[in-house]
XYZ file of C-alpha atoms in Angstrom:
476
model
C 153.625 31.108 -26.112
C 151.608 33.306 -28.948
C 149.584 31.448 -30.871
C 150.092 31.597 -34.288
C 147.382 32.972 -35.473
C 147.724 35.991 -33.093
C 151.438 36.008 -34.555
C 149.751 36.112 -37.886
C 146.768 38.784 -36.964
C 150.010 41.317 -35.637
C 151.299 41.218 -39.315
C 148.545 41.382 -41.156
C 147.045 44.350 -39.115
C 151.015 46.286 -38.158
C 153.307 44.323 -40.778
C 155.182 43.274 -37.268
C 158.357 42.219 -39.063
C 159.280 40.626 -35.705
C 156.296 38.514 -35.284
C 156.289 37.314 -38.997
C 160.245 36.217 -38.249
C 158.676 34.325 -35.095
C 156.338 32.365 -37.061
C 159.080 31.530 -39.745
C 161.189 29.940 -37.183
C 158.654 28.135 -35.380
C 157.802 26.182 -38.964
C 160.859 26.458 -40.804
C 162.257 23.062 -40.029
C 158.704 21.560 -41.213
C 158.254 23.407 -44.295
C 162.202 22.700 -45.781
C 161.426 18.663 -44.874
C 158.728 18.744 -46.625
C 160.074 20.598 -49.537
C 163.509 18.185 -49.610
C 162.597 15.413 -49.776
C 159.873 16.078 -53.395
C 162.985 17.951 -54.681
C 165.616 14.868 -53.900
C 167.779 16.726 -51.877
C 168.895 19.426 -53.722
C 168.889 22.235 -51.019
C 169.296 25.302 -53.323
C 165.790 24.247 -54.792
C 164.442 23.320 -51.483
C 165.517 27.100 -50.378
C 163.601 28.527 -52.865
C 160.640 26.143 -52.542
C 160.620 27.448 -48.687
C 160.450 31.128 -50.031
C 157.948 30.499 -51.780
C 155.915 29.302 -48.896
C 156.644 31.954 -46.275
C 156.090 34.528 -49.252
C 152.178 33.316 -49.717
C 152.039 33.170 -46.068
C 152.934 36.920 -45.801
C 150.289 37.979 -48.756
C 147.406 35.512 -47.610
C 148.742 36.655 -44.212
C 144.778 38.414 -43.404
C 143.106 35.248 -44.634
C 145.240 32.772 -43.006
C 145.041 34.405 -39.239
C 141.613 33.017 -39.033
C 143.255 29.799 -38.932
C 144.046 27.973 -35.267
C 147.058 26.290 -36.457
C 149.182 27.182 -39.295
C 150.919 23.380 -39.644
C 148.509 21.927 -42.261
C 148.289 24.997 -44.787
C 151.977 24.715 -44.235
C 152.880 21.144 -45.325
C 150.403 21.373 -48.100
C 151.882 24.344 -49.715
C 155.007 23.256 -49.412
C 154.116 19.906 -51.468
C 152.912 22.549 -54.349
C 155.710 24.636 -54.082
C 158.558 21.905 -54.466
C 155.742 20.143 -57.376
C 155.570 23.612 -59.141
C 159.911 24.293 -58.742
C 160.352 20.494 -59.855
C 158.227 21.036 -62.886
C 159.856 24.121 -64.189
C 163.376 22.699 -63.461
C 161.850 19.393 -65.753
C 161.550 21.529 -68.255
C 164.757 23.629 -68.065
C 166.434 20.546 -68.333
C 164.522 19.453 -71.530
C 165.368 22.303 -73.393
C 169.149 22.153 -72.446
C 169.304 18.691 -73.921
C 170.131 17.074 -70.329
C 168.729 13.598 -70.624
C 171.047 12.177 -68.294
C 172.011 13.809 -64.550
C 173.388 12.072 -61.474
C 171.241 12.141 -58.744
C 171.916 15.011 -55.946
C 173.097 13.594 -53.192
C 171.167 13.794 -49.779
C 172.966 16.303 -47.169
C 170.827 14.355 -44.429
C 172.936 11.828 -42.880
C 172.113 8.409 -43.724
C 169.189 7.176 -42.464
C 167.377 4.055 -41.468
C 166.809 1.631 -43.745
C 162.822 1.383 -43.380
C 163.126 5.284 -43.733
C 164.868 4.895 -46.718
C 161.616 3.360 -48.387
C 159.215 5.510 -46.746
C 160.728 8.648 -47.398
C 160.089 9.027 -51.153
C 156.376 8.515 -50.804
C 155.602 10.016 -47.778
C 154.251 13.016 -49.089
C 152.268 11.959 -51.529
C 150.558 9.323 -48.944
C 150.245 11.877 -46.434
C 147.889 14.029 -49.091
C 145.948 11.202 -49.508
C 144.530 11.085 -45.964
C 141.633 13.483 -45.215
C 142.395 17.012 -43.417
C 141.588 16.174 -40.085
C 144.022 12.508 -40.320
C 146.809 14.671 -41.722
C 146.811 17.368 -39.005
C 147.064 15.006 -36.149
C 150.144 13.129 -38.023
C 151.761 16.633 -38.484
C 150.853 17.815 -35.154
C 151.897 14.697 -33.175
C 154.871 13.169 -34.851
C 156.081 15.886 -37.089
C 156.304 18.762 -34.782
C 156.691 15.904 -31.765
C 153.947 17.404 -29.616
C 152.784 16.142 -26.618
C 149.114 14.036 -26.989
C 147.785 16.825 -24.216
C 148.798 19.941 -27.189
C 147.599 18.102 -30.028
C 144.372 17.762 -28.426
C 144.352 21.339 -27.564
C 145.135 22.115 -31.181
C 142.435 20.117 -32.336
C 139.893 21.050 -29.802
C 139.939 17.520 -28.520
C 140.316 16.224 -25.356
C 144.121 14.142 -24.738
C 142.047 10.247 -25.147
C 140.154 11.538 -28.311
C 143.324 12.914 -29.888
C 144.832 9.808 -29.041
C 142.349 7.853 -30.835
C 142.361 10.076 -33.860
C 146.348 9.721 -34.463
C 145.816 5.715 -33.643
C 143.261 5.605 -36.247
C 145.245 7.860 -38.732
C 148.286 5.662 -38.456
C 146.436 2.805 -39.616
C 144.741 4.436 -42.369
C 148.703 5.569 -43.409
C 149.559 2.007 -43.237
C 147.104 0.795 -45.493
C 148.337 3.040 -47.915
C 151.678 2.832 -47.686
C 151.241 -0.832 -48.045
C 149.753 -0.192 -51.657
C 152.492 1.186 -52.664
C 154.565 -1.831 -51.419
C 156.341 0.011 -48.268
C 155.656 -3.006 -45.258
C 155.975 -0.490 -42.020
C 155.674 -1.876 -38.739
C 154.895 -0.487 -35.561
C 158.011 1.636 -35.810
C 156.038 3.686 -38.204
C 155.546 6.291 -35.512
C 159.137 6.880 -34.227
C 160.618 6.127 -37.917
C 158.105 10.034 -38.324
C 159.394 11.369 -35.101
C 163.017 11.149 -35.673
C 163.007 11.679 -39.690
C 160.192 13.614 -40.817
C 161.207 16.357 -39.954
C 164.935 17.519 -41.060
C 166.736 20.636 -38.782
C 166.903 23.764 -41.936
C 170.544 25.067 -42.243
C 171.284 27.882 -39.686
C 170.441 31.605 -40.628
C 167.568 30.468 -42.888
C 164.765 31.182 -41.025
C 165.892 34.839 -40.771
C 166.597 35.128 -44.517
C 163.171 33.717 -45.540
C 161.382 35.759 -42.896
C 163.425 39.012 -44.510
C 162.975 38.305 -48.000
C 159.237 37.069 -47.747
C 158.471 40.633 -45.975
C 160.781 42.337 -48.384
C 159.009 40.374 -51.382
C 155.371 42.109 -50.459
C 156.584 45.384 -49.858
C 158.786 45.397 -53.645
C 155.399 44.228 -55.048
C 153.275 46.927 -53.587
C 155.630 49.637 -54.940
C 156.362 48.597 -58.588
C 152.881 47.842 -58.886
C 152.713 44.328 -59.322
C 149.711 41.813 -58.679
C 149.959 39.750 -55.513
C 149.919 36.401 -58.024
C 152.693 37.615 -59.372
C 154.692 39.255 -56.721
C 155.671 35.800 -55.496
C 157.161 34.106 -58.318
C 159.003 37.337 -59.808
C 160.783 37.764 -56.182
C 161.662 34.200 -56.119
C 162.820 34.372 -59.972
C 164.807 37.565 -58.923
C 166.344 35.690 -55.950
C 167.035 32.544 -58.074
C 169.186 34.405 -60.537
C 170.852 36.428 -57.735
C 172.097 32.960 -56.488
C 173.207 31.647 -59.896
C 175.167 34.850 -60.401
C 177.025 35.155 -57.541
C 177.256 31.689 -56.324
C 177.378 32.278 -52.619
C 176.133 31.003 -49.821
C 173.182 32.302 -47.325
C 175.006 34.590 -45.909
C 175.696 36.560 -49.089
C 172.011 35.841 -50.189
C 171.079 37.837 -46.781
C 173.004 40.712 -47.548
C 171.645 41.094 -50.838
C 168.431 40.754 -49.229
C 169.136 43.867 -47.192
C 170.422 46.070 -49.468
C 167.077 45.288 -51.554
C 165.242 46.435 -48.457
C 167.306 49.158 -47.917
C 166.530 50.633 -51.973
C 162.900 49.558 -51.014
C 162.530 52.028 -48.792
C 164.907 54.991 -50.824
C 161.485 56.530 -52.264
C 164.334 58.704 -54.961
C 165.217 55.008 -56.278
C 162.330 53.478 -57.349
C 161.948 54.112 -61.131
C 165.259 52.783 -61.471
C 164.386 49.501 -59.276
C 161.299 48.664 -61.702
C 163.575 49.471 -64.400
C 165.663 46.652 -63.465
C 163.041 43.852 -61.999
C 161.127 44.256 -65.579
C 164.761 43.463 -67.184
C 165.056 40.275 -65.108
C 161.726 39.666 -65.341
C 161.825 39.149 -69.229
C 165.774 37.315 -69.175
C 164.283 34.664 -67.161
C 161.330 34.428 -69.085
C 163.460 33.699 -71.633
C 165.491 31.264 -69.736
C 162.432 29.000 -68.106
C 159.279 30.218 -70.055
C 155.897 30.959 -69.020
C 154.195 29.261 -66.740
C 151.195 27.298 -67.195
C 148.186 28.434 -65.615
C 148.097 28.324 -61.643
C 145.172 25.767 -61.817
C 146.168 23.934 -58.652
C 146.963 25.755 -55.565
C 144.585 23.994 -53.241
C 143.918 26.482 -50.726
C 143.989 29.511 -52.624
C 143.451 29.268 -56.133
C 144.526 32.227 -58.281
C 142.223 34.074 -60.938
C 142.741 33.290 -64.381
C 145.289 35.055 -65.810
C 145.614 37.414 -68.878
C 147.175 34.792 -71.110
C 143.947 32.699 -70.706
C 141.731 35.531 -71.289
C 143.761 36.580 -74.432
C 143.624 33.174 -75.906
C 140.240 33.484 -75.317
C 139.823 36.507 -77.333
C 142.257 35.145 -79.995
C 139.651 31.917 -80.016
C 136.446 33.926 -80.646
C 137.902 36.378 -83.164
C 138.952 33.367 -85.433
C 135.577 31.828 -84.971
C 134.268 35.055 -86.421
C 137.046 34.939 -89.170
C 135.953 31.301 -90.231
C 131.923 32.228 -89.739
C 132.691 35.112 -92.479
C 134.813 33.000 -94.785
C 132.017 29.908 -94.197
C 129.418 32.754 -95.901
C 131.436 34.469 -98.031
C 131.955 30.646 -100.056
C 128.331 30.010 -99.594
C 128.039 33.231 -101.544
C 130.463 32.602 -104.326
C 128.712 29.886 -104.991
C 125.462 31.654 -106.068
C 127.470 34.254 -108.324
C 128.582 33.246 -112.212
C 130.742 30.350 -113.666
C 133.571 33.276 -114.115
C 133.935 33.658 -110.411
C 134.262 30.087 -109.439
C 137.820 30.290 -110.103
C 138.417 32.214 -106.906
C 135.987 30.119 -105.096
C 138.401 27.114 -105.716
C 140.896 28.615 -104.785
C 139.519 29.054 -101.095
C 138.864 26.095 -98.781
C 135.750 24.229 -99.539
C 132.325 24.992 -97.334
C 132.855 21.372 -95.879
C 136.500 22.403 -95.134
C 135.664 25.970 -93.461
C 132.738 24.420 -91.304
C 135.210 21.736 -89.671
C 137.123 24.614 -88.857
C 134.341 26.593 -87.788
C 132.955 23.904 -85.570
C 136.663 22.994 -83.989
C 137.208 26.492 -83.131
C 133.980 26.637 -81.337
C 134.829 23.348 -79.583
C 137.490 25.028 -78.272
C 136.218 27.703 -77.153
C 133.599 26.204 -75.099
C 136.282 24.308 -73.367
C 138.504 27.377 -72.513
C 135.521 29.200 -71.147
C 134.107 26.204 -69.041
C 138.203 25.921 -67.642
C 137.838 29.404 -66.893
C 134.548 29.087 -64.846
C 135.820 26.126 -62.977
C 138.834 28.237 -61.625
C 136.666 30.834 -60.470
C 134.644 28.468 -58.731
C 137.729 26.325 -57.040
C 139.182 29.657 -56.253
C 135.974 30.443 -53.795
C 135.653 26.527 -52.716
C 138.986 25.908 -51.189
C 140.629 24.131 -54.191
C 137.534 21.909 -54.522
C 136.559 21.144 -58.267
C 132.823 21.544 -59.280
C 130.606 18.388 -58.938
C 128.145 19.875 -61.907
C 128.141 22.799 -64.550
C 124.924 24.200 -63.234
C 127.969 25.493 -60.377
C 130.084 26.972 -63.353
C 128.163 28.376 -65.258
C 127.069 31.327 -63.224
C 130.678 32.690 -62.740
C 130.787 33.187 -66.261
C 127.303 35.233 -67.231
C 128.863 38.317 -66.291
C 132.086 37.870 -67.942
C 133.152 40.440 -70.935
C 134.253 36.729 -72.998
C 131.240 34.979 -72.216
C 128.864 38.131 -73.279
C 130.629 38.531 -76.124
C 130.564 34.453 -77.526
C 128.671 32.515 -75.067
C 129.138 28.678 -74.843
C 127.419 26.513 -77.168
C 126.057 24.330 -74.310
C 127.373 22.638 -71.299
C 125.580 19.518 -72.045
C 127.991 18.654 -74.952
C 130.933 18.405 -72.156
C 130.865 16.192 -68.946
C 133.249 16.204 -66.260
C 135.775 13.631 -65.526
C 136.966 14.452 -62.024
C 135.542 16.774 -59.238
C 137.315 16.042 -56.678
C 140.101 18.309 -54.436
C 143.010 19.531 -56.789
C 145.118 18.499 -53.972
C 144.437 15.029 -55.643
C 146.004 16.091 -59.386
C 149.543 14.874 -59.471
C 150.137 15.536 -63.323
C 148.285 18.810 -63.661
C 149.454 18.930 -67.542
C 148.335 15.295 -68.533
C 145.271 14.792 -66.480
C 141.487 15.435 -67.710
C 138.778 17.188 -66.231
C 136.185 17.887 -68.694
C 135.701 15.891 -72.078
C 133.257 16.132 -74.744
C 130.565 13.768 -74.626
C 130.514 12.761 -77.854
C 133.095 12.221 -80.761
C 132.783 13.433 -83.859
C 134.693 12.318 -87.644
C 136.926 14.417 -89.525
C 137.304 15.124 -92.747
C 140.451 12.811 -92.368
C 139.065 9.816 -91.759
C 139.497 9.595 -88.364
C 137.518 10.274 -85.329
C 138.282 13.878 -83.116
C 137.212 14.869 -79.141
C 137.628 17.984 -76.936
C 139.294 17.638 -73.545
C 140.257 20.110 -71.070
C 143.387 19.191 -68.925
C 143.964 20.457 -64.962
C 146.667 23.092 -65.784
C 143.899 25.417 -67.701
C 144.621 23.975 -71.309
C 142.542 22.093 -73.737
C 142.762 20.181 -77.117
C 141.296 18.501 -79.747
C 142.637 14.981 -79.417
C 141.733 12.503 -82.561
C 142.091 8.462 -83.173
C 141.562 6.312 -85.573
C 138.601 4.405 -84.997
C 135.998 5.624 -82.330
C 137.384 4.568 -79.367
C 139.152 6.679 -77.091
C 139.658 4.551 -73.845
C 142.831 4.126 -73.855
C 143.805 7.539 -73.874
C 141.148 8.877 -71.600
C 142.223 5.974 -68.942
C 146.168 7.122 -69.585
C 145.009 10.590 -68.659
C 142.372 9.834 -66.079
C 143.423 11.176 -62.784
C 142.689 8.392 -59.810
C 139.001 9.134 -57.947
C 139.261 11.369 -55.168
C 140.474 9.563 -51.848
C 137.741 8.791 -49.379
């Protein structure tokens, strides 16, 4: 059989349609299990969860075919994927004023009762184990490979791999059992026979299609390869909601899009109409937040970072003219002062002044630590001596450079694989509080999705917040 990566390398290098469409069956059954069970059952979502998996595996498609096995980079973009589509379906809900919705019902038949505990943790405990633990549980009991293969896979002989999915069991155990699931030794077969859920026939050959068809669209509107993905799988989504058909209806849309793909005579009017849908459903779901946590390829920062940016340093320029221009009135004649009340006072525009710069700072160092994550696998800095030189030759940091590093510290630096809660969870603070003009006390944070904000409390003490928003150390 082909390897995968060779599968892989025949894409990238001759966009082999038919060796991408191997590779998309061979997984397919792995990456919609993975993607269920996060998004609790509902298969539509799960669908377009799995498109967006085999769609980054088509652009990183170069990248990735240096790769022996495909399995891991699978599972763990899946567990984004479903994260991201969960989030943005949170949020849909919010703003229709949904507070209350039955659950979905599971299509799977029932299953054991044991299973029934593990399977709404699983993923999250299997992202807790290290690389190497995770990829012999996936290999061995997820794909049910023979010991001999796995050890092949993992360029270990058939006793060592043996020993290595013994020792990861037990380490899955343990934390299983801190979330109060008791598993036995059935642990293993409970894996074998549920883990892994059979995807509903035909979809491996849609996915395959529209992930191909989703790179090509992008390279001839023009798009960027960040945003390729998630404006085909937008497109695709509304597609669904409009007609309300099945797969096989969704595959013969797919083809006629292929079809006007290729029709050279009919591509103004294409763009024409994927910039329409583009804006309706970014009416309909918003914008997303920043892309601060795909673990194995992070993406750059995107314009609406760098504009806020911008936005941040002209105001600080705005408040550092007003700041002088009262310092001034106050040296000109008892006839002006008049106007000079009528303005903020100096103590006033320097709060201002000095929040705005806070700020700042805090964008720019969120900005450096993507760059850096995006070169480092997903893994977070450990010091700012490592982000600061991804920013020196940046257009925003010539232009307003930060204040210091040394007035921020970081909170976590571990894998973003570990961030759960991307918008609630802090990795940078300020390192010291400072009083308002309010009375109360006020401190900088910057959060995993990219944002940051000036948090304030009444007294000096900001423990309880920082431990509500503390994301758990990094799993040994």
């Amino acid at each position: 059989m082909t390897p995968d990566n060779e599968l892989l390398r025949r894409y990238a290098e001759t966009k082999s349609e038919e060796a991408f469409a191997e590779l998309v069956r061979r997984h397919i059954d792995l990456v919609y299990s993975a993607v269920l069970r996060p998004l609790n059952g509902d298969t539509h979502l799960a669908q377009d969860a799995a498109q967006s998996v085999f769609t980054d595996l088509a652009r990183k498609a170069a990248a990735l075919s240096r790769r022996v096995t495909l399995t891991g980079w699978l599972y763990t973009s899946a567990h984004f994927a479903a994260a991201e589509i969960a989030r943005t379906e949170t949020r849909r809900r919010r703003r229709e004023e949904k507070f209350m919705r039955e659950p979905v019902s599971n299509p799977i038949a029932a299953a054991e009762p044991d299973w029934e505990k593990l399977r709404p943790v699983l993923d999250d405990v299997m992202h807790q184990l290290k690389e190497a633990d995770r990829e012999a549980i996936l290999l061995r009991y997820f794909e049910n490979r023979p010991l001999a293969e796995v050890g092949e896979k993992l360029s270990l002989g058939e006793n060592a791999a043996r020993m290595r999915v013994e020792r990861a069991v037990v380490k899955m155990r343990a934390l299983l059992a801190k979330r109060g699931v008791a598993t036995t030794e059935a642990l293993a077969a409970a894996l074998s026979a549920n883990a892994v859920q059979v995807a509903p026939a035909g979809m491996a050959a849609l996915l395959a299609t529209n992930s191909v068809a989703a790179i090509a669209t992008a390279a001839a509107v023009g798009t960027g390869a960040g945003t390729g993905t998630l404006t085909f799988l937008k497109i695709m989504t509304a597609t669904q909601l409009k007609l309300g058909a099945g797969l096989l209806v969704a595959a013969g849309m797919a083809t006629v899009m292929i079809v006007q793909q290729q029709t050279k005579n009919q591509l103004d009017a294409q763009n024409a109409m994927l910039q329409q849908q583009i804006a309706q459903l970014k009416t309909d779901y918003g914008t997303l937040s920043n892309r601060f946590l795909t673990a194995s390829a992070l993406e750059s920062p995107s314009q609406a970072q760098t504009g806020e940016l911008r936005r941040l340093r002209r105001e600080i320029g705005k408040l550092r003219e007003q700041n002088q221009r009262l310092q001034n009135s106050q040296a000109k004649p008892a006839q002006d002062k008049s106007n000079a009340d009528e303005a903020e006072s100096p103590e006033e525009q320097q709060m201002r002044l000095t929040i705005g710069k806070k700020m700042y700072d805090a964008k720019l160092l969120a900005l450096g630590e993507i760059m850096f994550a995006n070169e480092h696998q997903g893994q977070l800095s450990t010091n700012f001596d490592q982000i600061v030189p991804y920013l020196t030759n940046s257009d925003q940091y010539k232009a307003e450079p930060l204040s210091g590093s040394n007035t921020f510290e970081l909170v976590y630096s571990g894998s973003m694989a570990g961030i759960t809660n991307p918008a609630t969870e802090i990795l940078m603070r300020e390192a010291q509080s400072w009083p308002t003009l309010q009375g109360r006390w006020g401190k900088t944070y910057v959060f995993a999705d990219g944002h940051s904000e000036a948090h304030t409390e009444p007294t000096d003490n900001f423990d309880a917040f920082e431990q509500e928003h503390t994301p758990p150390p990094p799993s040994q």
